[in-house]
Amino acid sequence: MNPPLRRALGHWRAPVCVLAAAAALLFYVPFLVVVATSWTGGEFVLFPPQGFSLRWYASVLGDPEWAQAFRTSLWTSAVATAVAVVIGTLGALALSRLRSRTGRRLLRTLFIVPIAIPPVAYGAGLYLVNIGSEPLYGTFVLFVLGEAVLGAPYVFVLVANRLEQTDPTLHPAAATLGASWPMILWRVDLPLVLPSVLRGTLFAFVVIFDEVVLSVFLVPVGGRTLPLQMLGASQEAFSPQLTAASTLVSVVAVAALALFGLAARIRKDPP
Amino acid sequence: MTVGLTVDDVRVTLGDNEVLKGVTLHAEPGEFVTLLGASGSGKSTLLNVVAGLQDVDRGAVLFDGVDVTRRAPRHRKVGVVFQSYALFPHLTVAENIAFPLHAARRPRAERAATAQRMLDLVQLAGFADRKPESLSGGQRQRVALARALAADPAVLLLDEPLAALDKQLREQMQVEITRIQRHVGTTTVAVTHDQVEALTMSDRVAIMHDGRLVQCATPEELYRRPADEYVARFLGEANLVEAHGPDGRSPVVTGTAVVRPEDLQLVDADTPAGRWVFEGPVQLVSFQGSRYRLELLAGHAGTILCSLPPHTDVGALSPGVHARVACLDPGLVHVIDHRRPALDHVPEVVA
């Protein structure tokens, strides 16, 4: 149990609180500014906003170009997330079964690489693969796979952590009780990691949905994801459409996170 | 179902470390055998070998004479209680207990009936729908035992089953496990480093030391007639004294005599010097509740430890005073004969 903050910090209390407040401001101020500029009545992204109106929200929601970009992002992110969840979960399960130290280290490194290499380099590399792969060129296939690889590490890390925390004798216990390996996977491992898989799904989806670099390189001509649409809007008109759209996306993301937190709390409290 | 269990000359090497150096053990159907030894003696490895969780380099494991050495754990029909209990945290108590029946694809009604029966057996009726996390350590232990027994295994294996419990609960569970084991009659092998636990629960105790099985016998036999000095010291306290020839006068050392501290008593100075009489200055007298503990420095024999009944008059015994103790019944002294070649496994005594 921690001692009360006041006594633990002594006269460091004031500077620590100031630092914490500054960090909080750094996190929230840009977001709040974006939100505020989106309800402007004027034509430009300005702070403080000029008056109050929801016209830019109406404009975004009514614009077929934005709607199309949103739909594209939604389905590509959903498919990519599904692939990421499968890859990440399988990787974590493999990690929990590997005995060789070197093998474990290699597998861990493999799943960190997508986060570690610069996205532009990764995008450029995939772009070269894309124009070289004839039947796939012009489709979303490599784009979706690339996004999946970017999302997989989040699932991998969360599920691997969960598996590391479980009692290592659960597997031998299940085996001596007569369970075959598919049954151990289905009845022991998967139920145990399910909460972590769901958390990983959420993280991967958010990361993939917001990802812009791969979109630039890999989205086929004529196609547009939401981040691409936003990037375009910021470079061309820089109208409050952009901030209105990003506010909408943020609200949806926060709502999803809140829903997930609520579900987790309900699961924990026994009825 | 219950089978006779045979472990035949099993050797296991992990890395550069020879963990089991040829262990042979037999348990009769329904017998409770405990592997007792310090950590690193190989006792847990031997249990894993029987469970099929550890491959052997050489040797065999037989259930009722049938070689199961190459059989996977799930085909061995063993029930294992792990030290951590290894209960599935996402399943209820009843689902945990029915897990082996689920694995064997038994119908739902049978699974429910068995879970109920096992819960009654371990006296946890009413806990069926609880999750393991809401149970106490002792209750989890019972659930683990019920689950291990649910599919009527050929052999029940207990790996340090009581190590995680506090002392009082441990003593209670020793009695409880013995009762359940007698009731179901399953051949049982347990592993422990706690001698009281081993002596209380087992029909026979196998002492393991450095990858070998030193002696396997009934608790009384182990205590009264230890096969070697290690066993004598490991179980209880013992004075180990050089033993000379059959008449005690021969200068040739032929063995080690094991004289238990409680078999010694204070004797007068006019008692004739005999074979099991020790005398010398008192080094320590301490009162320990049910006994007095007395230590003498007795010449060649070194420090002799003596445990005296609590009503003994020890007024005259203070450090430095010359005292004399003796074991008046030579039958109580066991001589470990060094002229006989050391045996890897001592022939079993059939009770």
Coordinates of C-alpha atoms in Angstrom, one line a residue:
Chain A
M1 CA 0.0 0.0 0.0
N2 CA 1.4 3.4 -0.9
P3 CA 1.7 6.1 1.7
P4 CA -0.5 9.2 1.1
L5 CA 0.9 11.3 -1.8
R6 CA 1.4 14.3 0.4
R7 CA 3.8 12.6 2.8
A8 CA 5.5 10.5 0.2
L9 CA 6.5 13.5 -1.9
G10 CA 7.2 16.1 0.8
H11 CA 8.1 19.4 -0.7
W12 CA 8.5 17.8 -4.1
R13 CA 4.7 17.8 -4.2
A14 CA 4.2 21.2 -5.9
P15 CA 6.6 20.6 -8.8
V16 CA 5.3 17.1 -9.4
C17 CA 1.7 18.4 -9.5
V18 CA 2.7 21.2 -11.9
L19 CA 4.5 18.7 -14.2
A20 CA 1.4 16.4 -14.1
A21 CA -0.9 19.3 -15.0
A22 CA 1.4 20.3 -17.9
A23 CA 1.4 16.8 -19.2
A24 CA -2.4 16.7 -19.1
L25 CA -2.6 20.0 -20.9
L26 CA -0.2 18.7 -23.6
F27 CA -2.5 15.6 -24.1
Y28 CA -5.8 17.4 -24.2
V29 CA -5.3 21.0 -25.5
P30 CA -4.6 20.1 -29.1
F31 CA -7.6 17.8 -29.1
L32 CA -9.9 20.4 -27.5
V33 CA -8.6 23.0 -30.0
V34 CA -9.5 20.7 -32.9
V35 CA -12.9 20.0 -31.5
A36 CA -13.5 23.7 -30.9
T37 CA -12.5 24.7 -34.5
S38 CA -14.9 22.2 -35.9
W39 CA -18.0 24.1 -34.6
T40 CA -17.0 27.3 -36.2
G41 CA -19.5 29.2 -38.3
G42 CA -16.8 30.5 -40.6
E43 CA -15.0 29.1 -43.6
F44 CA -11.5 28.5 -42.1
V45 CA -9.9 26.5 -39.3
L46 CA -9.4 29.2 -36.7
F47 CA -9.0 29.3 -33.0
P48 CA -10.9 30.7 -31.3
P49 CA -13.8 29.6 -33.5
Q50 CA -16.1 32.1 -35.0
G51 CA -19.5 31.6 -33.6
F52 CA -21.1 28.2 -33.2
S53 CA -22.6 26.0 -35.8
L54 CA -22.8 22.4 -36.8
R55 CA -22.7 23.1 -40.5
W56 CA -19.3 21.4 -41.0
Y57 CA -20.6 18.2 -39.4
A58 CA -23.6 18.3 -41.8
S59 CA -21.2 19.0 -44.6
V60 CA -18.9 16.0 -43.8
L61 CA -21.8 13.6 -43.2
G62 CA -23.5 14.7 -46.4
D63 CA -20.4 14.6 -48.6
P64 CA -20.3 11.4 -50.6
E65 CA -16.5 11.6 -50.9
W66 CA -16.1 11.5 -47.1
A67 CA -18.7 8.8 -46.8
Q68 CA -17.0 6.7 -49.4
A69 CA -13.6 7.2 -47.6
F70 CA -15.2 6.2 -44.3
R71 CA -16.7 3.1 -45.7
T72 CA -13.4 2.1 -47.4
S73 CA -11.5 2.6 -44.1
L74 CA -14.1 0.7 -42.2
W75 CA -14.0 -2.5 -44.2
T76 CA -10.3 -2.5 -44.9
S77 CA -9.5 -1.9 -41.2
A78 CA -12.0 -4.6 -40.2
V79 CA -10.4 -7.2 -42.5
A80 CA -6.9 -6.1 -41.6
T81 CA -7.7 -6.2 -37.9
A82 CA -9.1 -9.7 -38.2
V83 CA -5.9 -10.9 -39.9
A84 CA -3.8 -9.1 -37.3
V85 CA -5.7 -10.8 -34.5
V86 CA -5.2 -14.2 -35.9
I87 CA -1.5 -13.6 -36.6
G88 CA -0.9 -12.0 -33.2
T89 CA -2.7 -14.6 -31.2
L90 CA -1.1 -17.5 -33.0
G91 CA 2.3 -15.9 -32.5
A92 CA 1.6 -15.5 -28.8
L93 CA 0.4 -19.1 -28.4
A94 CA 3.6 -20.2 -30.2
L95 CA 5.7 -18.1 -27.9
S96 CA 4.1 -19.8 -24.9
R97 CA 4.9 -23.2 -26.3
L98 CA 8.5 -22.6 -27.5
R99 CA 11.1 -24.0 -25.1
S100 CA 14.3 -22.7 -26.9
R101 CA 15.4 -19.3 -25.5
T102 CA 16.8 -18.3 -28.9
G103 CA 13.6 -19.3 -30.6
R104 CA 11.6 -17.2 -28.2
R105 CA 13.8 -14.2 -28.7
L106 CA 13.6 -14.5 -32.4
L107 CA 9.8 -14.7 -32.3
R108 CA 9.6 -11.7 -30.0
T109 CA 11.9 -9.7 -32.3
L110 CA 9.9 -10.7 -35.3
F111 CA 6.7 -9.2 -33.8
I112 CA 8.4 -6.0 -32.7
V113 CA 9.9 -5.3 -36.2
P114 CA 6.7 -3.8 -37.7
I115 CA 6.6 -1.2 -35.0
A116 CA 10.4 -0.6 -35.0
I117 CA 11.0 0.1 -38.7
P118 CA 10.0 3.6 -40.1
P119 CA 6.5 3.3 -41.7
V120 CA 7.7 5.2 -44.7
A121 CA 10.4 2.7 -45.4
Y122 CA 8.0 -0.2 -44.8
G123 CA 5.4 1.5 -47.1
A124 CA 8.0 2.0 -49.8
G125 CA 9.1 -1.6 -49.6
L126 CA 5.6 -2.9 -49.8
Y127 CA 4.9 -0.5 -52.7
L128 CA 7.8 -2.1 -54.7
V129 CA 6.3 -5.5 -53.9
N130 CA 2.9 -4.3 -54.9
I131 CA 3.8 -3.0 -58.4
G132 CA 5.8 -6.2 -59.0
S133 CA 2.9 -8.6 -58.0
E134 CA 0.8 -8.5 -61.2
P135 CA -2.6 -10.0 -60.1
L136 CA -2.6 -8.1 -56.8
Y137 CA -1.7 -4.7 -58.2
G138 CA -4.7 -2.4 -58.2
T139 CA -6.4 -4.3 -55.4
F140 CA -6.6 -3.7 -51.7
V141 CA -4.9 -7.1 -50.9
L142 CA -1.4 -5.9 -50.1
F143 CA -2.7 -2.8 -48.4
V144 CA -4.8 -4.9 -46.0
L145 CA -2.0 -7.4 -45.4
G146 CA 0.4 -4.5 -44.7
E147 CA -2.0 -2.9 -42.2
A148 CA -2.5 -6.3 -40.6
V149 CA 1.2 -6.7 -40.0
L150 CA 1.3 -3.2 -38.4
G151 CA -1.6 -4.2 -36.1
A152 CA -0.4 -7.7 -35.2
P153 CA 2.2 -6.6 -32.6
Y154 CA -0.4 -5.0 -30.4
V155 CA -2.4 -8.2 -30.2
F156 CA 0.8 -10.3 -29.8
V157 CA 2.1 -8.3 -26.9
L158 CA -1.2 -8.3 -25.0
V159 CA -1.9 -12.0 -25.5
A160 CA 1.7 -13.0 -24.8
N161 CA 1.6 -11.1 -21.5
R162 CA -1.6 -12.8 -20.5
L163 CA -0.2 -16.2 -21.3
E164 CA 3.0 -15.5 -19.4
Q165 CA 0.9 -14.7 -16.3
T166 CA -1.0 -18.0 -16.4
D167 CA 0.0 -21.0 -14.3
P168 CA 2.5 -23.0 -16.4
T169 CA 1.1 -26.3 -15.1
L170 CA -2.3 -25.7 -16.7
H171 CA -1.1 -27.4 -19.9
P172 CA 0.4 -30.5 -18.2
A173 CA -2.7 -30.7 -16.0
A174 CA -5.0 -30.7 -19.1
A175 CA -2.8 -33.2 -20.8
T176 CA -2.8 -35.7 -17.9
L177 CA -6.6 -35.2 -17.6
G178 CA -6.9 -36.6 -21.1
A179 CA -7.2 -33.5 -23.3
S180 CA -5.8 -33.5 -26.8
W181 CA -3.9 -30.5 -28.1
P182 CA -6.9 -29.0 -30.0
M183 CA -9.0 -29.4 -26.8
I184 CA -6.3 -27.7 -24.7
L185 CA -6.3 -24.8 -27.2
W186 CA -10.0 -24.6 -27.4
R187 CA -11.0 -25.2 -23.7
V188 CA -8.0 -23.8 -21.9
D189 CA -5.9 -21.3 -23.9
L190 CA -8.5 -19.5 -25.9
P191 CA -10.9 -18.8 -23.0
L192 CA -8.0 -17.6 -20.9
V193 CA -6.7 -15.2 -23.5
L194 CA -10.0 -14.0 -24.8
P195 CA -10.1 -10.7 -22.8
S196 CA -6.6 -9.9 -24.0
V197 CA -7.5 -10.8 -27.6
L198 CA -10.5 -8.4 -27.5
R199 CA -8.3 -5.7 -26.0
G200 CA -5.7 -6.4 -28.7
T201 CA -8.4 -6.2 -31.4
L202 CA -9.4 -2.8 -30.2
F203 CA -5.9 -1.5 -30.1
A204 CA -5.1 -2.9 -33.5
F205 CA -8.2 -1.5 -35.1
V206 CA -7.5 2.0 -33.8
V207 CA -3.9 1.9 -35.0
I208 CA -4.9 0.5 -38.4
F209 CA -7.9 2.8 -38.8
D210 CA -5.7 5.9 -38.2
E211 CA -2.8 4.7 -40.3
V212 CA -2.0 7.0 -43.2
V213 CA 1.5 6.1 -44.5
L214 CA 0.6 2.7 -46.0
S215 CA -2.6 4.3 -47.5
V216 CA -0.4 6.7 -49.4
F217 CA 1.7 4.0 -50.9
L218 CA -0.7 1.1 -51.3
V219 CA -4.3 2.2 -51.8
P220 CA -5.2 1.6 -55.4
V221 CA -5.8 4.6 -57.7
G222 CA -9.3 5.9 -57.2
G223 CA -9.6 4.4 -53.7
R224 CA -9.4 6.6 -50.6
T225 CA -9.3 5.7 -46.9
L226 CA -10.4 8.2 -44.3
P227 CA -6.8 9.1 -43.3
L228 CA -6.0 9.8 -46.9
Q229 CA -9.1 11.9 -47.3
M230 CA -8.1 13.9 -44.2
L231 CA -4.5 14.3 -45.4
G232 CA -5.9 15.6 -48.7
A233 CA -8.3 17.9 -46.9
S234 CA -5.4 19.3 -44.8
Q235 CA -3.3 19.9 -47.8
E236 CA -6.0 21.4 -50.1
A237 CA -8.7 23.4 -48.5
F238 CA -7.9 23.1 -44.8
S239 CA -11.6 23.6 -44.2
P240 CA -13.3 22.9 -40.9
Q241 CA -14.6 19.7 -42.6
L242 CA -11.3 18.2 -41.6
T243 CA -11.6 19.0 -37.9
A244 CA -15.2 18.0 -37.9
A245 CA -14.4 14.7 -39.4
S246 CA -11.6 14.0 -36.9
T247 CA -13.8 15.0 -34.0
L248 CA -16.4 12.4 -35.2
V249 CA -13.7 9.7 -35.5
S250 CA -12.4 10.6 -32.0
V251 CA -15.9 10.4 -30.5
V252 CA -16.5 7.0 -32.1
A253 CA -13.1 5.8 -30.8
V254 CA -13.7 7.1 -27.2
A255 CA -17.2 5.6 -27.3
A256 CA -15.7 2.2 -28.3
L257 CA -13.1 2.4 -25.6
A258 CA -15.7 3.3 -23.0
L259 CA -18.0 0.4 -24.1
F260 CA -15.1 -2.0 -23.8
G261 CA -14.2 -0.7 -20.3
L262 CA -17.8 -1.1 -19.3
A263 CA -18.0 -4.7 -20.6
A264 CA -14.8 -5.5 -18.8
R265 CA -16.2 -4.2 -15.5
I266 CA -19.4 -6.2 -16.0
R267 CA -17.4 -9.3 -16.6
K268 CA -15.4 -8.8 -13.4
D269 CA -18.4 -8.2 -11.1
P270 CA -20.1 -11.5 -10.4
P271 CA -23.8 -11.2 -10.8
Chain B
M1 CA -9.6 -48.9 -11.4
T2 CA -6.3 -49.5 -9.7
V3 CA -3.1 -51.0 -10.9
G4 CA 0.3 -52.1 -9.7
L5 CA 2.9 -49.5 -10.7
T6 CA 6.5 -50.5 -11.7
V7 CA 9.3 -48.1 -12.4
D8 CA 12.2 -50.1 -13.8
D9 CA 15.7 -48.7 -13.9
V10 CA 14.7 -45.3 -15.1
R11 CA 17.4 -42.8 -16.1
V12 CA 16.8 -39.2 -17.0
T13 CA 19.4 -36.6 -18.0
L14 CA 18.5 -33.0 -18.3
G15 CA 21.3 -31.1 -20.0
D16 CA 24.5 -32.2 -18.3
N17 CA 22.7 -33.2 -15.2
E18 CA 21.8 -36.8 -14.5
V19 CA 18.7 -36.3 -12.5
L20 CA 17.7 -39.9 -12.2
K21 CA 20.5 -42.5 -12.1
G22 CA 18.6 -45.7 -12.4
V23 CA 15.5 -45.8 -10.2
T24 CA 13.5 -48.9 -9.6
L25 CA 10.3 -48.8 -7.6
H26 CA 7.2 -50.9 -7.3
A27 CA 3.8 -50.0 -5.8
E28 CA 1.2 -52.6 -5.2
P29 CA -2.4 -51.9 -6.4
G30 CA -4.0 -49.5 -3.9
E31 CA -0.8 -48.7 -2.2
F32 CA 0.2 -45.2 -1.1
V33 CA 3.9 -44.6 -1.7
T34 CA 5.6 -41.3 -0.9
L35 CA 8.8 -40.1 -2.5
L36 CA 10.7 -38.2 0.2
G37 CA 13.9 -36.3 -0.4
A38 CA 15.6 -33.0 -0.4
S39 CA 15.1 -30.6 -3.3
G40 CA 17.2 -31.8 -6.3
S41 CA 17.0 -35.4 -5.3
G42 CA 15.0 -36.2 -8.4
K43 CA 11.7 -37.0 -6.7
S44 CA 9.6 -34.6 -8.8
T45 CA 11.2 -35.8 -12.0
L46 CA 10.3 -39.4 -11.1
L47 CA 6.7 -38.3 -10.6
N48 CA 6.7 -36.6 -14.0
V49 CA 8.1 -39.7 -15.6
V50 CA 5.2 -41.7 -14.2
A51 CA 2.8 -39.0 -15.4
G52 CA 4.4 -39.1 -18.9
L53 CA 5.4 -35.4 -18.7
Q54 CA 9.1 -36.3 -18.7
D55 CA 10.8 -38.6 -21.3
V56 CA 13.2 -41.2 -20.0
D57 CA 16.7 -41.9 -21.5
R58 CA 16.4 -45.5 -20.3
G59 CA 14.2 -47.8 -18.3
A60 CA 10.4 -48.3 -18.3
V61 CA 7.2 -47.5 -16.6
L62 CA 4.7 -50.3 -16.3
F63 CA 1.0 -50.2 -15.2
D64 CA 0.0 -53.8 -14.2
G65 CA 2.9 -55.1 -16.3
V66 CA 1.9 -53.1 -19.4
D67 CA 4.7 -50.9 -20.7
V68 CA 3.4 -47.3 -20.9
T69 CA 6.8 -45.6 -21.3
R70 CA 6.0 -44.3 -24.8
R71 CA 2.4 -43.4 -24.0
A72 CA 1.4 -39.7 -24.0
P73 CA 0.2 -38.3 -20.7
R74 CA -3.4 -38.2 -22.0
H75 CA -3.4 -41.9 -22.7
R76 CA -2.0 -43.0 -19.4
K77 CA -5.1 -42.5 -17.2
V78 CA -3.2 -40.8 -14.4
G79 CA -4.6 -38.2 -12.1
V80 CA -2.2 -35.5 -11.0
V81 CA -2.5 -33.0 -8.3
F82 CA 0.0 -30.2 -9.0
Q83 CA 1.6 -28.1 -6.3
S84 CA -0.1 -25.0 -7.7
Y85 CA -3.3 -27.1 -8.1
A86 CA -3.5 -26.0 -11.8
L87 CA -7.2 -25.4 -11.6
F88 CA -8.6 -23.8 -14.8
P89 CA -9.5 -20.2 -13.6
H90 CA -12.2 -19.7 -16.2
L91 CA -14.1 -22.9 -15.4
T92 CA -16.4 -23.4 -12.4
V93 CA -15.5 -26.0 -9.7
A94 CA -17.9 -28.5 -11.3
E95 CA -16.5 -27.9 -14.8
N96 CA -13.0 -28.3 -13.5
I97 CA -13.9 -31.6 -11.9
A98 CA -15.7 -32.8 -15.0
F99 CA -12.8 -31.7 -17.3
P100 CA -11.4 -35.3 -17.7
L101 CA -14.8 -36.6 -18.5
H102 CA -15.3 -33.9 -21.1
A103 CA -11.9 -34.8 -22.6
A104 CA -13.1 -38.5 -22.7
R105 CA -16.4 -37.3 -24.5
R106 CA -18.6 -38.6 -21.8
P107 CA -22.3 -37.5 -22.0
R108 CA -23.4 -34.4 -20.1
A109 CA -25.5 -36.2 -17.6
E110 CA -22.6 -38.4 -16.6
R111 CA -20.3 -35.5 -16.2
A112 CA -22.7 -33.7 -13.9
A113 CA -23.4 -36.8 -11.8
T114 CA -19.6 -37.5 -11.5
A115 CA -18.9 -33.9 -10.5
Q116 CA -21.6 -34.1 -7.8
R117 CA -20.2 -37.4 -6.5
M118 CA -16.7 -36.1 -6.4
L119 CA -17.8 -32.9 -4.6
D120 CA -19.5 -35.0 -2.0
L121 CA -16.3 -37.1 -1.6
V122 CA -14.1 -34.1 -0.9
Q123 CA -16.9 -32.5 1.1
L124 CA -17.4 -29.5 -1.1
A125 CA -21.1 -30.1 -2.0
G126 CA -22.6 -26.7 -2.8
F127 CA -19.4 -25.2 -4.3
A128 CA -20.2 -26.6 -7.8
D129 CA -20.8 -23.2 -9.4
R130 CA -18.0 -21.2 -7.7
K131 CA -14.9 -20.1 -9.6
P132 CA -11.5 -21.3 -8.2
E133 CA -10.5 -17.7 -7.4
S134 CA -13.2 -17.5 -4.8
L135 CA -12.0 -20.6 -2.9
S136 CA -9.5 -20.9 0.0
G137 CA -6.2 -22.8 -0.5
G138 CA -7.6 -25.9 1.2
Q139 CA -10.7 -25.9 -0.9
R140 CA -8.7 -25.5 -4.1
Q141 CA -6.6 -28.5 -2.9
R142 CA -9.8 -30.6 -2.6
V143 CA -11.1 -29.5 -6.0
A144 CA -7.7 -30.5 -7.5
L145 CA -7.9 -33.9 -5.8
A146 CA -11.5 -34.4 -7.0
R147 CA -10.6 -33.5 -10.6
A148 CA -7.6 -35.9 -10.5
L149 CA -9.9 -38.7 -9.3
A150 CA -12.9 -37.9 -11.4
A151 CA -12.1 -40.1 -14.4
D152 CA -11.1 -43.0 -12.1
P153 CA -7.4 -43.0 -12.9
A154 CA -5.1 -46.0 -12.8
V155 CA -2.6 -44.0 -10.7
L156 CA -3.0 -40.9 -8.6
L157 CA 0.1 -38.7 -8.5
L158 CA 0.5 -35.9 -5.9
D159 CA 3.2 -33.3 -6.4
E160 CA 3.9 -31.6 -3.1
P161 CA 0.2 -31.5 -2.6
L162 CA 0.2 -29.6 0.8
A163 CA 3.2 -27.4 0.4
A164 CA 1.2 -24.3 -0.2
L165 CA -1.0 -24.7 2.9
D166 CA -0.4 -23.4 6.4
K167 CA 0.6 -25.9 9.1
Q168 CA -2.7 -26.6 10.7
L169 CA -4.5 -27.0 7.4
R170 CA -1.7 -29.3 6.2
E171 CA -2.2 -31.7 9.1
Q172 CA -5.9 -31.7 8.5
M173 CA -5.5 -32.4 4.8
Q174 CA -3.0 -35.2 5.5
V175 CA -5.7 -37.1 7.3
E176 CA -8.2 -36.1 4.6
I177 CA -6.1 -37.2 1.7
T178 CA -5.4 -40.5 3.4
R179 CA -9.1 -41.1 4.0
I180 CA -10.0 -40.3 0.4
Q181 CA -7.2 -42.5 -0.9
R182 CA -8.3 -45.4 1.2
H183 CA -11.9 -44.9 0.1
V184 CA -11.2 -44.9 -3.6
G185 CA -8.3 -47.4 -3.4
T186 CA -6.3 -45.8 -6.2
T187 CA -2.6 -46.6 -6.3
T188 CA -1.0 -43.4 -5.2
V189 CA 2.5 -41.9 -5.5
A190 CA 3.1 -38.6 -3.7
V191 CA 6.2 -36.3 -3.6
T192 CA 7.1 -34.4 -0.5
H193 CA 10.1 -33.0 1.4
D194 CA 8.2 -33.0 4.6
Q195 CA 9.0 -36.2 6.6
V196 CA 6.0 -35.9 8.9
E197 CA 3.7 -35.7 5.9
A198 CA 5.4 -38.8 4.3
L199 CA 5.2 -40.8 7.5
T200 CA 1.6 -39.9 8.2
M201 CA 0.1 -40.6 4.8
S202 CA 2.0 -43.4 3.3
D203 CA 2.0 -47.2 3.4
R204 CA 5.7 -47.0 2.3
V205 CA 8.1 -44.2 1.9
A206 CA 10.9 -44.1 -0.7
I207 CA 13.9 -42.0 0.3
M208 CA 15.5 -40.3 -2.7
H209 CA 18.9 -38.9 -2.7
D210 CA 21.0 -37.5 -5.5
G211 CA 19.0 -39.2 -8.3
R212 CA 18.8 -42.6 -6.6
L213 CA 16.2 -44.4 -4.6
V214 CA 18.1 -45.1 -1.4
Q215 CA 15.5 -47.1 0.5
C216 CA 11.8 -47.9 0.1
A217 CA 10.1 -49.3 3.2
T218 CA 7.3 -48.8 5.7
P219 CA 7.8 -45.8 7.9
E220 CA 8.7 -48.0 11.0
E221 CA 11.2 -50.0 9.0
L222 CA 12.9 -46.8 7.6
Y223 CA 13.1 -45.4 11.1
R224 CA 14.3 -48.5 12.8
R225 CA 16.5 -50.0 10.1
P226 CA 17.7 -47.3 7.8
A227 CA 19.7 -48.7 4.8
D228 CA 22.5 -46.1 5.1
E229 CA 23.7 -43.1 7.1
Y230 CA 21.8 -40.7 4.8
V231 CA 18.5 -42.3 5.6
A232 CA 19.3 -42.5 9.3
R233 CA 20.0 -38.8 9.5
F234 CA 17.3 -37.7 7.1
L235 CA 14.4 -39.3 9.1
G236 CA 14.4 -37.9 12.6
E237 CA 17.6 -37.5 14.6
A238 CA 20.3 -40.2 15.0
N239 CA 23.6 -40.8 16.7
L240 CA 25.9 -42.6 14.2
V241 CA 28.6 -44.5 15.9
E242 CA 31.3 -46.8 14.5
A243 CA 30.5 -50.4 15.1
H244 CA 33.3 -53.0 15.6
G245 CA 32.9 -56.7 14.8
P246 CA 30.2 -59.0 16.0
D247 CA 31.4 -58.9 19.6
G248 CA 32.1 -55.2 19.7
R249 CA 35.8 -55.8 20.6
S250 CA 37.2 -56.4 17.1
P251 CA 39.3 -53.4 16.0
V252 CA 37.9 -53.6 12.5
V253 CA 35.2 -51.1 11.7
T254 CA 32.4 -53.2 10.2
G255 CA 29.6 -50.7 10.1
T256 CA 27.7 -47.8 11.6
A257 CA 25.4 -48.1 14.5
V258 CA 22.3 -46.0 14.5
V259 CA 21.3 -45.1 18.1
R260 CA 18.2 -43.0 18.3
P261 CA 18.3 -40.2 20.9
E262 CA 15.1 -41.4 22.6
D263 CA 16.5 -44.9 23.1
L264 CA 19.2 -43.6 25.4
Q265 CA 18.6 -43.2 29.1
L266 CA 20.7 -41.8 32.0
V267 CA 22.5 -44.6 33.9
D268 CA 24.5 -44.7 37.2
A269 CA 28.2 -44.7 37.2
D270 CA 28.3 -48.3 38.4
T271 CA 26.6 -49.6 35.3
P272 CA 29.1 -51.8 33.6
A273 CA 30.6 -50.3 30.5
G274 CA 29.0 -52.0 27.6
R275 CA 28.6 -51.7 23.9
W276 CA 26.0 -48.9 23.8
V277 CA 27.1 -47.0 26.9
F278 CA 28.4 -43.5 26.3
E279 CA 29.9 -41.1 28.8
G280 CA 31.5 -37.7 28.9
P281 CA 31.0 -34.1 29.9
V282 CA 27.6 -32.6 29.3
Q283 CA 27.6 -29.9 26.7
L284 CA 24.1 -28.8 26.6
V285 CA 20.8 -29.5 28.5
S286 CA 17.7 -27.8 27.2
F287 CA 14.0 -28.3 28.0
Q288 CA 11.8 -28.6 24.9
G289 CA 8.4 -29.2 26.3
S290 CA 7.7 -32.8 25.8
R291 CA 11.4 -33.8 26.1
Y292 CA 14.8 -32.8 27.5
R293 CA 17.6 -32.6 25.0
L294 CA 21.0 -33.6 26.3
E295 CA 24.3 -33.5 24.5
L296 CA 27.4 -35.3 25.7
L297 CA 30.9 -35.2 24.3
A298 CA 31.6 -38.9 24.5
G299 CA 35.2 -39.5 23.4
H300 CA 35.6 -41.3 20.0
A301 CA 31.9 -41.4 19.5
G302 CA 31.8 -37.6 19.3
T303 CA 28.7 -35.7 20.3
I304 CA 26.0 -38.0 21.5
L305 CA 22.5 -36.6 21.5
C306 CA 20.0 -37.9 24.0
S307 CA 16.3 -37.2 24.3
L308 CA 15.0 -37.7 27.9
P309 CA 11.4 -37.9 29.1
P310 CA 10.2 -34.6 30.6
H311 CA 10.0 -36.0 34.2
T312 CA 13.7 -36.8 34.3
D313 CA 15.6 -35.2 37.1
V314 CA 18.2 -33.2 35.3
G315 CA 19.1 -31.0 38.4
A316 CA 22.6 -32.5 38.5
L317 CA 23.3 -32.1 34.8
S318 CA 24.9 -28.9 33.9
P319 CA 27.5 -28.2 31.3
G320 CA 30.8 -29.8 32.1
V321 CA 29.4 -32.4 34.5
H322 CA 30.3 -36.0 33.7
A323 CA 27.3 -38.0 32.7
R324 CA 26.6 -41.5 31.4
V325 CA 23.9 -42.7 29.1
A326 CA 23.1 -46.1 27.6
C327 CA 20.8 -47.9 25.3
L328 CA 19.8 -50.9 27.5
D329 CA 18.0 -52.8 24.8
P330 CA 20.6 -53.7 22.1
G331 CA 17.7 -54.7 19.9
L332 CA 16.9 -51.0 19.4
V333 CA 20.3 -50.4 17.9
H334 CA 20.5 -50.9 14.1
V335 CA 23.9 -51.5 12.6
I336 CA 24.4 -50.5 9.0
D337 CA 26.7 -53.2 7.8
H338 CA 29.5 -51.9 5.6
R339 CA 30.8 -55.4 4.7
R340 CA 27.7 -56.0 2.6
P341 CA 27.9 -54.3 -0.8
A342 CA 25.6 -51.2 -1.0
L343 CA 22.4 -52.0 -2.7
D344 CA 20.7 -49.7 -5.1
H345 CA 17.4 -50.8 -3.9
V346 CA 16.8 -52.8 -0.8
P347 CA 14.5 -55.8 -1.2
E348 CA 11.0 -54.8 -0.2
V349 CA 9.5 -56.1 3.0
V350 CA 6.0 -57.3 2.4
A351 CA 3.8 -56.2 5.2

